[in-house]
Amino acid sequence: MTILDTIIARKKEEVAVSKAEISTDQLKDSAFFGRKSFSLKESVQNKSGIIAEFKRKSPSKGIINDLVLPLEVTTAYQNFGASGISILTDKDFFGGSFDDILNVRSQLNIPILRKDFMIDEYQFYEAKSMGADAVLLIAACLSPQQVQEFTELSHQLDLEVLLEIHTEEELGHFNPDIDLVGINNRNLKDFKVDLQHSVRLKDQLPKDTVSVAESGIYRIEDFHYLKDKGFEGFLMGEYFMRNANPMKAFEEFSVEIRK
């Protein structure tokens, strides 16, 4: 089994437990369920384009930063010009939780992306109930039909969709209803970063697609290179979170890209 297979197998168990504990109707009764969502797509197009991520750890890097609090980090991201906030809610592999979104939602006025492994309709109701504005769909663990169905459900719930692709074959998961397409610069098999590979994939998408570069953006030069190639969004987490002070790291990066 690959790490993705392991994560998905565990996610199925996790969702089954959640369904048994909290019904969809109970999720609909949550305080945030009826709120009007912010548009991640519009924010990416009209602001810095950076979707700044709060992430404690990952399967490939281990602990990245587990000493800072979600609210202090995400507030700084917002204050210094992020277009949106990405928050990992997977517990076992990324050290996240639903509370990481719940505890910051009322303090932020920019879009929040729930970043998780979305494999079941129930999770979309969870996302809405915790105050997320958008969800991540990972092509590598979904069929094109599932992507279509989950996109329709997301829109019914006033959630936008960021579809993540890694390979040329996964371009077939795209459909015109997708709000944003994320192209992962990192190969999931060997974890090598190749910005050129992402540019080649982007060029095969419809011209009006809002494209988001994901992973491996470690330098100001990387940001400008990808922007020059037509990327409008930039999902960045490790670059900031591996710093002892992610808030300061984001502020400095934001200043630099405006020069």
mmCIF file of N, CA, C and O in Angstrom, residues 13-66:
data_model
loop_
_atom_site.group_PDB
_atom_site.id
_atom_site.type_symbol
_atom_site.label_atom_id
_atom_site.label_comp_id
_atom_site.label_asym_id
_atom_site.label_seq_id
_atom_site.Cartn_x
_atom_site.Cartn_y
_atom_site.Cartn_z
ATOM 1 N N GLU A 13 -12.521 4.514 7.974
ATOM 2 C CA GLU A 13 -12.840 4.119 9.354
ATOM 3 C C GLU A 13 -13.270 5.345 10.166
ATOM 4 O O GLU A 13 -14.235 5.303 10.926
ATOM 5 N N GLU A 14 -12.542 6.425 9.992
ATOM 6 C CA GLU A 14 -12.813 7.654 10.735
ATOM 7 C C GLU A 14 -14.204 8.211 10.416
ATOM 8 O O GLU A 14 -14.951 8.619 11.313
ATOM 9 N N VAL A 15 -14.548 8.206 9.119
ATOM 10 C CA VAL A 15 -15.852 8.728 8.707
ATOM 11 C C VAL A 15 -16.979 7.863 9.264
ATOM 12 O O VAL A 15 -18.015 8.375 9.698
ATOM 13 N N ALA A 16 -16.779 6.557 9.258
ATOM 14 C CA ALA A 16 -17.804 5.640 9.779
ATOM 15 C C ALA A 16 -18.087 5.937 11.256
ATOM 16 O O ALA A 16 -19.250 5.945 11.693
ATOM 17 N N VAL A 17 -17.037 6.200 12.013
ATOM 18 C CA VAL A 17 -17.198 6.525 13.435
ATOM 19 C C VAL A 17 -17.928 7.853 13.601
ATOM 20 O O VAL A 17 -18.837 7.985 14.421
ATOM 21 N N SER A 18 -17.546 8.848 12.787
ATOM 22 C CA SER A 18 -18.177 10.168 12.882
ATOM 23 C C SER A 18 -19.665 10.100 12.567
ATOM 24 O O SER A 18 -20.488 10.734 13.238
ATOM 25 N N LYS A 19 -20.009 9.323 11.552
ATOM 26 C CA LYS A 19 -21.416 9.175 11.178
ATOM 27 C C LYS A 19 -22.235 8.572 12.309
ATOM 28 O O LYS A 19 -23.396 8.948 12.530
ATOM 29 N N ALA A 20 -21.630 7.633 13.025
ATOM 30 C CA ALA A 20 -22.331 6.977 14.122
ATOM 31 C C ALA A 20 -22.522 7.907 15.315
ATOM 32 O O ALA A 20 -23.472 7.767 16.088
ATOM 33 N N GLU A 21 -21.619 8.879 15.461
ATOM 34 C CA GLU A 21 -21.662 9.776 16.613
ATOM 35 C C GLU A 21 -22.511 11.025 16.371
ATOM 36 O O GLU A 21 -23.200 11.499 17.278
ATOM 37 N N ILE A 22 -22.431 11.574 15.144
ATOM 38 C CA ILE A 22 -23.134 12.821 14.833
ATOM 39 C C ILE A 22 -23.837 12.670 13.489
ATOM 40 O O ILE A 22 -23.194 12.404 12.475
ATOM 41 N N SER A 23 -25.141 12.839 13.478
ATOM 42 C CA SER A 23 -25.903 12.681 12.239
ATOM 43 C C SER A 23 -25.760 13.909 11.341
ATOM 44 O O SER A 23 -25.374 14.991 11.798
ATOM 45 N N THR A 24 -26.105 13.751 10.080
ATOM 46 C CA THR A 24 -26.098 14.875 9.149
ATOM 47 C C THR A 24 -27.053 15.969 9.615
ATOM 48 O O THR A 24 -26.753 17.166 9.510
ATOM 49 N N ASP A 25 -28.198 15.568 10.147
ATOM 50 C CA ASP A 25 -29.160 16.555 10.656
ATOM 51 C C ASP A 25 -28.567 17.372 11.796
ATOM 52 O O ASP A 25 -28.831 18.582 11.912
ATOM 53 N N GLN A 26 -27.784 16.728 12.638
ATOM 54 C CA GLN A 26 -27.135 17.457 13.733
ATOM 55 C C GLN A 26 -26.112 18.447 13.190
ATOM 56 O O GLN A 26 -25.974 19.559 13.705
ATOM 57 N N LEU A 27 -25.412 18.054 12.146
ATOM 58 C CA LEU A 27 -24.442 18.955 11.521
ATOM 59 C C LEU A 27 -25.153 20.183 10.956
ATOM 60 O O LEU A 27 -24.649 21.309 11.045
ATOM 61 N N LYS A 28 -26.331 19.967 10.394
ATOM 62 C CA LYS A 28 -27.100 21.068 9.812
ATOM 63 C C LYS A 28 -27.557 22.066 10.875
ATOM 64 O O LYS A 28 -27.869 23.221 10.559
ATOM 65 N N ASP A 29 -27.599 21.635 12.129
ATOM 66 C CA ASP A 29 -28.027 22.512 13.214
ATOM 67 C C ASP A 29 -26.887 23.356 13.786
ATOM 68 O O ASP A 29 -27.104 24.167 14.688
ATOM 69 N N SER A 30 -25.686 23.170 13.257
ATOM 70 C CA SER A 30 -24.532 23.888 13.800
ATOM 71 C C SER A 30 -24.640 25.385 13.511
ATOM 72 O O SER A 30 -25.324 25.819 12.567
ATOM 73 N N ALA A 31 -23.941 26.174 14.286
ATOM 74 C CA ALA A 31 -24.027 27.631 14.187
ATOM 75 C C ALA A 31 -23.551 28.169 12.842
ATOM 76 O O ALA A 31 -24.052 29.196 12.365
ATOM 77 N N PHE A 32 -22.590 27.501 12.226
ATOM 78 C CA PHE A 32 -22.013 28.011 10.982
ATOM 79 C C PHE A 32 -22.700 27.481 9.727
ATOM 80 O O PHE A 32 -22.412 27.954 8.627
ATOM 81 N N PHE A 33 -23.573 26.515 9.859
ATOM 82 C CA PHE A 33 -24.100 25.835 8.676
ATOM 83 C C PHE A 33 -24.858 26.780 7.738
ATOM 84 O O PHE A 33 -24.797 26.645 6.515
ATOM 85 N N GLY A 34 -25.541 27.759 8.289
ATOM 86 C CA GLY A 34 -26.350 28.646 7.453
ATOM 87 C C GLY A 34 -25.640 29.892 6.967
ATOM 88 O O GLY A 34 -26.236 30.703 6.247
ATOM 89 N N ARG A 35 -24.344 30.058 7.337
ATOM 90 C CA ARG A 35 -23.640 31.291 6.959
ATOM 91 C C ARG A 35 -23.342 31.305 5.457
ATOM 92 O O ARG A 35 -23.147 30.273 4.829
ATOM 93 N N LYS A 36 -23.288 32.505 4.894
ATOM 94 C CA LYS A 36 -22.921 32.690 3.503
ATOM 95 C C LYS A 36 -21.410 32.561 3.367
ATOM 96 O O LYS A 36 -20.649 33.233 4.070
ATOM 97 N N SER A 37 -20.967 31.694 2.482
ATOM 98 C CA SER A 37 -19.539 31.445 2.326
ATOM 99 C C SER A 37 -18.829 32.581 1.598
ATOM 100 O O SER A 37 -19.410 33.261 0.745
ATOM 101 N N PHE A 38 -17.565 32.770 1.924
ATOM 102 C CA PHE A 38 -16.698 33.659 1.160
ATOM 103 C C PHE A 38 -16.217 32.901 -0.076
ATOM 104 O O PHE A 38 -16.056 31.684 -0.039
ATOM 105 N N SER A 39 -15.956 33.607 -1.158
ATOM 106 C CA SER A 39 -15.481 32.971 -2.385
ATOM 107 C C SER A 39 -13.959 32.918 -2.416
ATOM 108 O O SER A 39 -13.290 33.959 -2.503
ATOM 109 N N LEU A 40 -13.410 31.712 -2.358
ATOM 110 C CA LEU A 40 -11.962 31.545 -2.461
ATOM 111 C C LEU A 40 -11.485 31.931 -3.859
ATOM 112 O O LEU A 40 -10.433 32.556 -4.021
ATOM 113 N N LYS A 41 -12.256 31.565 -4.857
ATOM 114 C CA LYS A 41 -11.892 31.881 -6.245
ATOM 115 C C LYS A 41 -11.740 33.384 -6.443
ATOM 116 O O LYS A 41 -10.734 33.856 -6.996
ATOM 117 N N GLU A 42 -12.720 34.146 -5.992
ATOM 118 C CA GLU A 42 -12.665 35.601 -6.158
ATOM 119 C C GLU A 42 -11.519 36.207 -5.359
ATOM 120 O O GLU A 42 -10.839 37.136 -5.819
ATOM 121 N N SER A 43 -11.284 35.685 -4.169
ATOM 122 C CA SER A 43 -10.222 36.219 -3.325
ATOM 123 C C SER A 43 -8.849 35.940 -3.927
ATOM 124 O O SER A 43 -7.951 36.784 -3.874
ATOM 125 N N VAL A 44 -8.679 34.761 -4.506
ATOM 126 C CA VAL A 44 -7.413 34.423 -5.169
ATOM 127 C C VAL A 44 -7.165 35.367 -6.338
ATOM 128 O O VAL A 44 -6.032 35.834 -6.564
ATOM 129 N N GLN A 45 -8.206 35.669 -7.089
ATOM 130 C CA GLN A 45 -8.057 36.511 -8.275
ATOM 131 C C GLN A 45 -7.840 37.985 -7.936
ATOM 132 O O GLN A 45 -7.229 38.712 -8.720
ATOM 133 N N ASN A 46 -8.316 38.418 -6.769
ATOM 134 C CA ASN A 46 -8.303 39.846 -6.466
ATOM 135 C C ASN A 46 -7.295 40.281 -5.401
ATOM 136 O O ASN A 46 -7.117 41.487 -5.178
ATOM 137 N N LYS A 47 -6.621 39.321 -4.769
ATOM 138 C CA LYS A 47 -5.644 39.681 -3.738
ATOM 139 C C LYS A 47 -4.282 39.071 -4.080
ATOM 140 O O LYS A 47 -3.954 38.920 -5.250
ATOM 141 N N SER A 48 -3.511 38.692 -3.103
ATOM 142 C CA SER A 48 -2.147 38.197 -3.338
ATOM 143 C C SER A 48 -2.111 36.861 -4.073
ATOM 144 O O SER A 48 -1.122 36.524 -4.716
ATOM 145 N N GLY A 49 -3.208 36.098 -3.969
ATOM 146 C CA GLY A 49 -3.235 34.766 -4.562
ATOM 147 C C GLY A 49 -2.740 33.681 -3.626
ATOM 148 O O GLY A 49 -2.921 32.491 -3.900
ATOM 149 N N ILE A 50 -2.147 34.067 -2.518
ATOM 150 C CA ILE A 50 -1.581 33.061 -1.605
ATOM 151 C C ILE A 50 -2.666 32.460 -0.712
ATOM 152 O O ILE A 50 -3.394 33.176 -0.037
ATOM 153 N N ILE A 51 -2.779 31.141 -0.761
ATOM 154 C CA ILE A 51 -3.620 30.401 0.176
ATOM 155 C C ILE A 51 -2.651 29.862 1.216
ATOM 156 O O ILE A 51 -1.932 28.886 0.977
ATOM 157 N N ALA A 52 -2.570 30.537 2.340
ATOM 158 C CA ALA A 52 -1.568 30.220 3.357
ATOM 159 C C ALA A 52 -2.081 29.109 4.271
ATOM 160 O O ALA A 52 -3.216 29.161 4.734
ATOM 161 N N GLU A 53 -1.226 28.143 4.512
ATOM 162 C CA GLU A 53 -1.669 26.927 5.187
ATOM 163 C C GLU A 53 -1.185 26.814 6.627
ATOM 164 O O GLU A 53 -0.043 27.153 6.938
ATOM 165 N N PHE A 54 -2.092 26.292 7.469
ATOM 166 C CA PHE A 54 -1.727 25.936 8.833
ATOM 167 C C PHE A 54 -1.605 24.416 8.869
ATOM 168 O O PHE A 54 -2.587 23.705 8.668
ATOM 169 N N LYS A 55 -0.382 23.931 9.112
ATOM 170 C CA LYS A 55 -0.123 22.483 9.077
ATOM 171 C C LYS A 55 0.919 22.129 10.122
ATOM 172 O O LYS A 55 2.026 22.662 10.112
ATOM 173 N N ARG A 56 0.579 21.205 11.014
ATOM 174 C CA ARG A 56 1.501 20.828 12.085
ATOM 175 C C ARG A 56 2.538 19.806 11.649
ATOM 176 O O ARG A 56 3.695 19.859 12.047
ATOM 177 N N LYS A 57 2.107 18.841 10.841
ATOM 178 C CA LYS A 57 3.027 17.777 10.428
ATOM 179 C C LYS A 57 2.532 17.163 9.125
ATOM 180 O O LYS A 57 1.438 17.482 8.640
ATOM 181 N N SER A 58 3.358 16.286 8.552
ATOM 182 C CA SER A 58 2.960 15.558 7.352
ATOM 183 C C SER A 58 3.631 14.188 7.370
ATOM 184 O O SER A 58 4.634 13.993 8.070
ATOM 185 N N PRO A 59 3.092 13.226 6.612
ATOM 186 C CA PRO A 59 3.695 11.886 6.592
ATOM 187 C C PRO A 59 5.129 11.890 6.068
ATOM 188 O O PRO A 59 5.953 11.095 6.507
ATOM 189 N N SER A 60 5.439 12.788 5.142
ATOM 190 C CA SER A 60 6.779 12.801 4.543
ATOM 191 C C SER A 60 7.794 13.606 5.348
ATOM 192 O O SER A 60 8.981 13.276 5.350
ATOM 193 N N LYS A 61 7.333 14.644 6.070
ATOM 194 C CA LYS A 61 8.268 15.522 6.786
ATOM 195 C C LYS A 61 8.222 15.370 8.301
ATOM 196 O O LYS A 61 9.063 15.939 8.995
ATOM 197 N N GLY A 62 7.247 14.619 8.816
ATOM 198 C CA GLY A 62 7.109 14.496 10.262
ATOM 199 C C GLY A 62 6.613 15.808 10.858
ATOM 200 O O GLY A 62 5.893 16.554 10.211
ATOM 201 N N ILE A 63 7.045 16.116 12.090
ATOM 202 C CA ILE A 63 6.620 17.350 12.744
ATOM 203 C C ILE A 63 7.230 18.552 12.018
ATOM 204 O O ILE A 63 8.441 18.620 11.820
ATOM 205 N N ILE A 64 6.372 19.471 11.621
ATOM 206 C CA ILE A 64 6.815 20.703 10.965
ATOM 207 C C ILE A 64 6.828 21.840 11.979
ATOM 208 O O ILE A 64 7.821 22.544 12.127
ATOM 209 N N ASN A 65 5.714 21.994 12.684
ATOM 210 C CA ASN A 65 5.630 23.011 13.735
ATOM 211 C C ASN A 65 4.380 22.731 14.564
ATOM 212 O O ASN A 65 3.275 22.943 14.096
ATOM 213 N N ASP A 66 4.570 22.253 15.771
ATOM 214 C CA ASP A 66 3.425 21.970 16.638
ATOM 215 C C ASP A 66 3.428 22.859 17.884
ATOM 216 O O ASP A 66 2.819 22.533 18.896
#
